[in-house]
XYZ file of C-alpha atoms in Angstrom:
322
model
C 136.981 -7.616 55.915
C 140.611 -6.508 55.958
C 141.397 -3.768 58.458
C 144.640 -1.848 58.630
C 146.699 -1.269 61.740
C 145.751 2.408 61.436
C 142.050 1.575 61.838
C 142.742 -0.584 64.898
C 144.877 2.192 66.410
C 142.192 4.811 65.748
C 139.478 2.756 67.437
C 141.690 1.830 70.395
C 142.620 5.497 70.790
C 138.971 6.594 70.652
C 138.008 4.037 73.318
C 140.920 5.161 75.521
C 139.874 8.821 75.171
C 136.258 8.033 76.085
C 137.373 6.066 79.137
C 139.697 8.907 80.179
C 136.906 11.478 79.855
C 134.566 9.280 81.871
C 137.200 8.794 84.584
C 137.930 12.532 84.750
C 134.258 13.532 85.038
C 133.713 11.022 87.851
C 137.006 11.582 89.663
C 135.218 12.855 92.768
C 133.463 9.506 93.263
C 130.023 11.070 93.595
C 126.863 9.004 93.681
C 125.408 8.470 90.201
C 121.782 9.562 89.934
C 119.214 8.244 87.459
C 119.214 11.380 85.278
C 123.002 11.448 85.008
C 123.078 7.723 84.215
C 120.353 8.183 81.598
C 122.278 11.024 79.965
C 125.484 8.987 79.846
C 123.595 5.969 78.488
C 122.338 8.182 75.674
C 125.902 9.336 74.953
C 127.304 5.784 74.847
C 124.451 4.493 72.693
C 124.852 7.462 70.331
C 128.585 6.700 70.071
C 127.865 3.052 69.261
C 125.293 3.937 66.624
C 127.543 6.646 65.146
C 130.388 4.161 64.738
C 128.022 1.988 62.723
C 127.411 5.017 60.519
C 131.155 5.419 60.021
C 131.390 1.771 59.003
C 128.517 2.285 56.557
C 130.368 5.171 54.909
C 133.719 3.338 54.987
C 132.870 -0.299 54.234
C 129.274 -0.340 53.032
C 125.860 -1.389 54.306
C 126.583 -5.108 54.752
C 129.498 -4.516 57.113
C 127.531 -1.859 59.019
C 124.549 -4.211 59.281
C 126.812 -6.933 60.666
C 128.168 -4.498 63.252
C 124.674 -3.372 64.290
C 123.535 -7.002 64.670
C 126.546 -7.719 66.885
C 126.084 -4.499 68.838
C 122.410 -5.237 69.522
C 123.027 -8.767 70.758
C 125.938 -7.621 72.952
C 123.857 -4.756 74.368
C 121.021 -7.144 75.114
C 123.292 -9.656 76.821
C 124.858 -6.872 78.890
C 121.466 -6.408 80.578
C 121.915 -9.849 82.121
C 125.293 -8.658 83.450
C 123.438 -5.854 85.196
C 121.266 -8.378 87.050
C 124.357 -10.175 88.376
C 126.233 -6.956 89.217
C 123.224 -5.791 91.240
C 123.262 -9.074 93.157
C 126.998 -8.778 93.866
C 126.729 -5.162 95.035
C 123.782 -6.085 97.248
C 125.559 -9.136 98.652
C 128.634 -7.115 99.637
C 126.567 -4.040 100.653
C 128.675 -1.805 98.401
C 127.878 1.900 98.945
C 126.424 3.474 95.809
C 129.175 6.091 95.664
C 131.821 3.345 95.224
C 130.017 1.316 92.579
C 131.015 3.478 89.615
C 134.737 2.989 90.340
C 134.312 -0.785 90.549
C 132.389 -0.856 87.275
C 134.904 1.471 85.570
C 137.836 -0.845 86.237
C 135.568 -3.790 85.573
C 134.914 -2.447 82.077
C 138.647 -2.098 81.389
C 139.133 -5.713 82.424
C 136.140 -6.752 80.297
C 137.614 -5.072 77.198
C 140.943 -6.852 77.720
C 139.333 -10.258 78.331
C 137.110 -9.933 75.284
C 140.003 -8.908 73.039
C 141.851 -12.126 73.916
C 138.737 -14.305 73.598
C 137.802 -12.750 70.254
C 141.178 -13.405 68.617
C 141.364 -16.942 70.017
C 137.771 -17.754 69.021
C 138.044 -16.262 65.526
C 141.321 -18.090 64.911
C 139.768 -21.387 65.978
C 136.752 -20.902 63.710
C 138.934 -19.950 60.740
C 141.504 -22.701 61.262
C 139.193 -25.520 62.341
C 135.739 -25.237 60.786
C 134.381 -28.103 62.907
C 134.701 -25.871 65.993
C 131.605 -24.049 64.697
C 129.577 -27.070 65.814
C 131.151 -26.932 69.270
C 130.547 -23.189 69.637
C 127.008 -23.620 68.317
C 126.203 -26.451 70.739
C 127.697 -24.405 73.588
C 125.456 -21.434 72.770
C 122.341 -23.593 72.528
C 123.134 -25.207 75.887
C 123.836 -21.788 77.434
C 120.488 -20.540 76.143
C 118.775 -23.562 77.689
C 120.438 -22.901 81.053
C 119.506 -19.228 80.929
C 115.860 -20.063 80.190
C 115.327 -22.839 82.724
C 118.013 -22.376 85.382
C 118.084 -18.599 85.669
C 116.731 -18.240 89.192
C 119.509 -19.938 91.113
C 121.100 -17.967 93.927
C 124.623 -16.709 93.309
C 127.030 -16.563 96.215
C 130.104 -14.486 95.222
C 132.077 -16.080 98.065
C 131.932 -19.398 96.211
C 133.603 -17.915 93.130
C 136.929 -19.703 92.661
C 138.883 -16.554 91.763
C 137.472 -14.648 94.761
C 138.451 -17.516 97.092
C 141.975 -17.617 95.645
C 142.420 -13.847 96.022
C 141.225 -13.851 99.636
C 143.578 -16.722 100.399
C 146.634 -15.308 98.610
C 146.249 -11.548 99.138
C 146.004 -10.212 102.716
C 142.503 -8.725 102.883
C 140.758 -6.452 105.328
C 137.021 -7.324 105.244
C 135.937 -3.666 105.369
C 135.625 -0.657 103.089
C 138.192 2.133 103.250
C 136.537 4.761 101.102
C 136.839 3.931 97.424
C 140.335 2.469 97.788
C 141.199 -1.024 96.586
C 144.262 -1.206 98.864
C 145.180 0.332 102.194
C 147.733 -0.008 104.972
C 146.879 -1.835 108.163
C 149.336 -2.789 110.880
C 152.227 -1.535 108.790
C 151.497 -3.704 105.759
C 149.606 -3.198 102.512
C 146.310 -5.105 102.360
C 143.421 -5.365 99.926
C 140.098 -3.867 100.946
C 136.679 -5.432 100.585
C 136.158 -3.217 97.525
C 138.995 -5.050 95.777
C 137.278 -8.364 96.510
C 134.100 -6.932 94.945
C 136.110 -5.912 91.853
C 137.470 -9.463 91.520
C 133.940 -10.859 91.854
C 132.738 -8.496 89.095
C 135.688 -9.354 86.813
C 135.303 -13.114 87.338
C 131.567 -12.972 86.665
C 132.047 -10.851 83.553
C 134.661 -13.291 82.237
C 132.017 -16.029 82.312
C 129.563 -13.768 80.475
C 132.276 -12.790 77.995
C 132.600 -16.390 76.807
C 128.872 -16.483 76.000
C 128.722 -13.048 74.362
C 131.865 -13.477 72.255
C 130.663 -16.868 71.028
C 127.281 -15.322 70.162
C 128.741 -12.538 68.033
C 131.231 -14.884 66.355
C 128.133 -16.668 65.058
C 127.390 -13.460 63.129
C 130.890 -12.679 61.860
C 134.493 -13.782 62.404
C 135.884 -10.334 61.603
C 137.855 -9.545 64.772
C 137.523 -5.809 64.113
C 133.719 -5.928 63.922
C 133.425 -8.329 66.864
C 135.648 -6.290 69.153
C 134.202 -2.876 68.256
C 130.643 -4.174 68.765
C 131.727 -5.570 72.142
C 133.627 -2.429 73.076
C 130.810 0.034 72.349
C 128.286 -2.229 74.118
C 130.509 -2.673 77.189
C 131.435 1.036 77.401
C 127.841 1.853 78.288
C 127.533 -0.940 80.836
C 128.141 1.299 83.871
C 125.509 3.850 82.890
C 123.126 1.041 81.955
C 123.556 -0.408 85.429
C 122.648 2.844 87.179
C 119.673 3.297 84.817
C 118.275 -0.198 85.232
C 119.303 -1.192 88.762
C 116.009 0.032 90.187
C 113.935 -1.290 87.290
C 115.275 -4.838 87.021
C 112.240 -6.310 88.722
C 110.150 -5.160 85.740
C 112.168 -7.232 83.209
C 111.097 -10.588 84.634
C 110.911 -12.371 81.259
C 113.849 -10.738 79.507
C 116.069 -13.736 80.209
C 113.787 -15.849 78.006
C 114.428 -13.466 75.127
C 118.181 -13.587 75.765
C 117.998 -17.392 75.883
C 116.259 -17.412 72.488
C 118.966 -15.142 71.054
C 121.751 -17.399 72.339
C 120.003 -20.448 70.897
C 119.459 -18.620 67.605
C 123.156 -17.669 67.479
C 124.094 -21.306 68.077
C 121.832 -22.560 65.300
C 123.093 -19.802 62.988
C 126.709 -20.781 63.649
C 126.020 -24.461 62.953
C 124.091 -23.656 59.772
C 127.017 -21.583 58.506
C 128.993 -24.820 58.073
C 126.186 -26.596 56.207
C 124.809 -26.138 52.671
C 122.362 -23.577 54.129
C 125.262 -21.211 54.739
C 125.191 -17.928 56.657
C 121.812 -16.339 57.231
C 121.350 -12.860 55.701
C 122.132 -9.968 58.043
C 118.601 -8.451 57.696
C 117.167 -11.760 58.962
C 119.572 -11.745 61.914
C 118.751 -8.131 62.772
C 115.027 -8.835 62.503
C 115.191 -11.838 64.840
C 117.182 -9.852 67.422
C 114.883 -6.816 67.397
C 111.630 -8.820 67.424
C 112.808 -11.165 70.191
C 113.915 -8.308 72.439
C 110.728 -6.340 71.783
C 108.479 -9.300 72.628
C 110.326 -10.173 75.851
C 110.387 -6.550 77.066
C 106.720 -5.870 76.238
C 105.750 -9.198 77.808
C 107.676 -8.356 80.988
C 106.271 -4.841 81.284
C 102.691 -5.975 80.616
C 102.733 -8.782 83.176
C 104.430 -6.756 85.921
C 102.059 -3.823 85.369
C 99.057 -6.173 85.556
C 100.406 -7.845 88.720
C 101.023 -4.442 90.320
C 97.470 -3.355 89.515
C 96.068 -6.596 90.952
C 98.149 -6.179 94.103
C 96.895 -2.607 94.535
C 93.285 -3.675 94.083
C 93.604 -6.617 96.509
C 92.713 -4.641 99.691
C 89.512 -3.407 98.036
C 88.294 -6.967 97.484
C 88.493 -7.774 101.167
C 87.048 -4.499 102.409
C 83.866 -5.032 104.403
C 80.987 -2.863 103.270
C 78.992 -1.491 106.220
C 75.396 -2.649 106.375
C 72.947 -0.005 105.215
């Protein structure tokens, strides 16, 4: 798919406008409630789906289907980001009113990181076809780790980038409103909120490697890969505030995400064999069915466990003798 500079400029401009509108509407740093987050999630999802419609009109159904497959897998993987962001915010005891600002700048960093990774990854796959086997093996291994080593504790203080920042940049281990920097003792120092931002950016960079590799298994069109990433990431903040209180219900979602990563790895390897690339409808079907099964499974089990926990006191209640 050949895309003109005009198309790239139009999409970049649209993303910049949406970010500017979001920043303006949240300039007062108010606490994001569930209803507001839900409304914004609907807006971002509608924007992502609408862009697929534009692609359908402009480039045809196959290109639009490829975009939707990439968008779905990126949106699904972003849920795992939400788990980690919640852990980081809890670890650093970040006030809810400051979390939106951290996530806003985190999204800007995520878009920049992904743009670089996408062009590098696509160039490698186009120039050296054997790298498809490396990317595929990496995705399969990542899926394995997500499925069987998902419950390990994460200590943001052990993050290499966070340790470097705290060692290099003078840091005050306290919050000063929603500021990333402040003045203390006559010199400019970073606040604890800046350390949180670095932790979020560093964690997202790790996730970006997985997600970019997964969507490159679907297509090497940098335009499709980046737009699918961009529209999925733009809704990450609202998704966080929608799901932060419901994460305990999605206890088996990581198994579904692990299956999708493994599937992407196998798909990428098969693309360099006589089997060739799998049809987009097959890819879309696998993504939708896998996510549906893992979500329904999670909700069913947690609802059953909650009902059993509620009924537990009744089992031990002593009935008075008649």
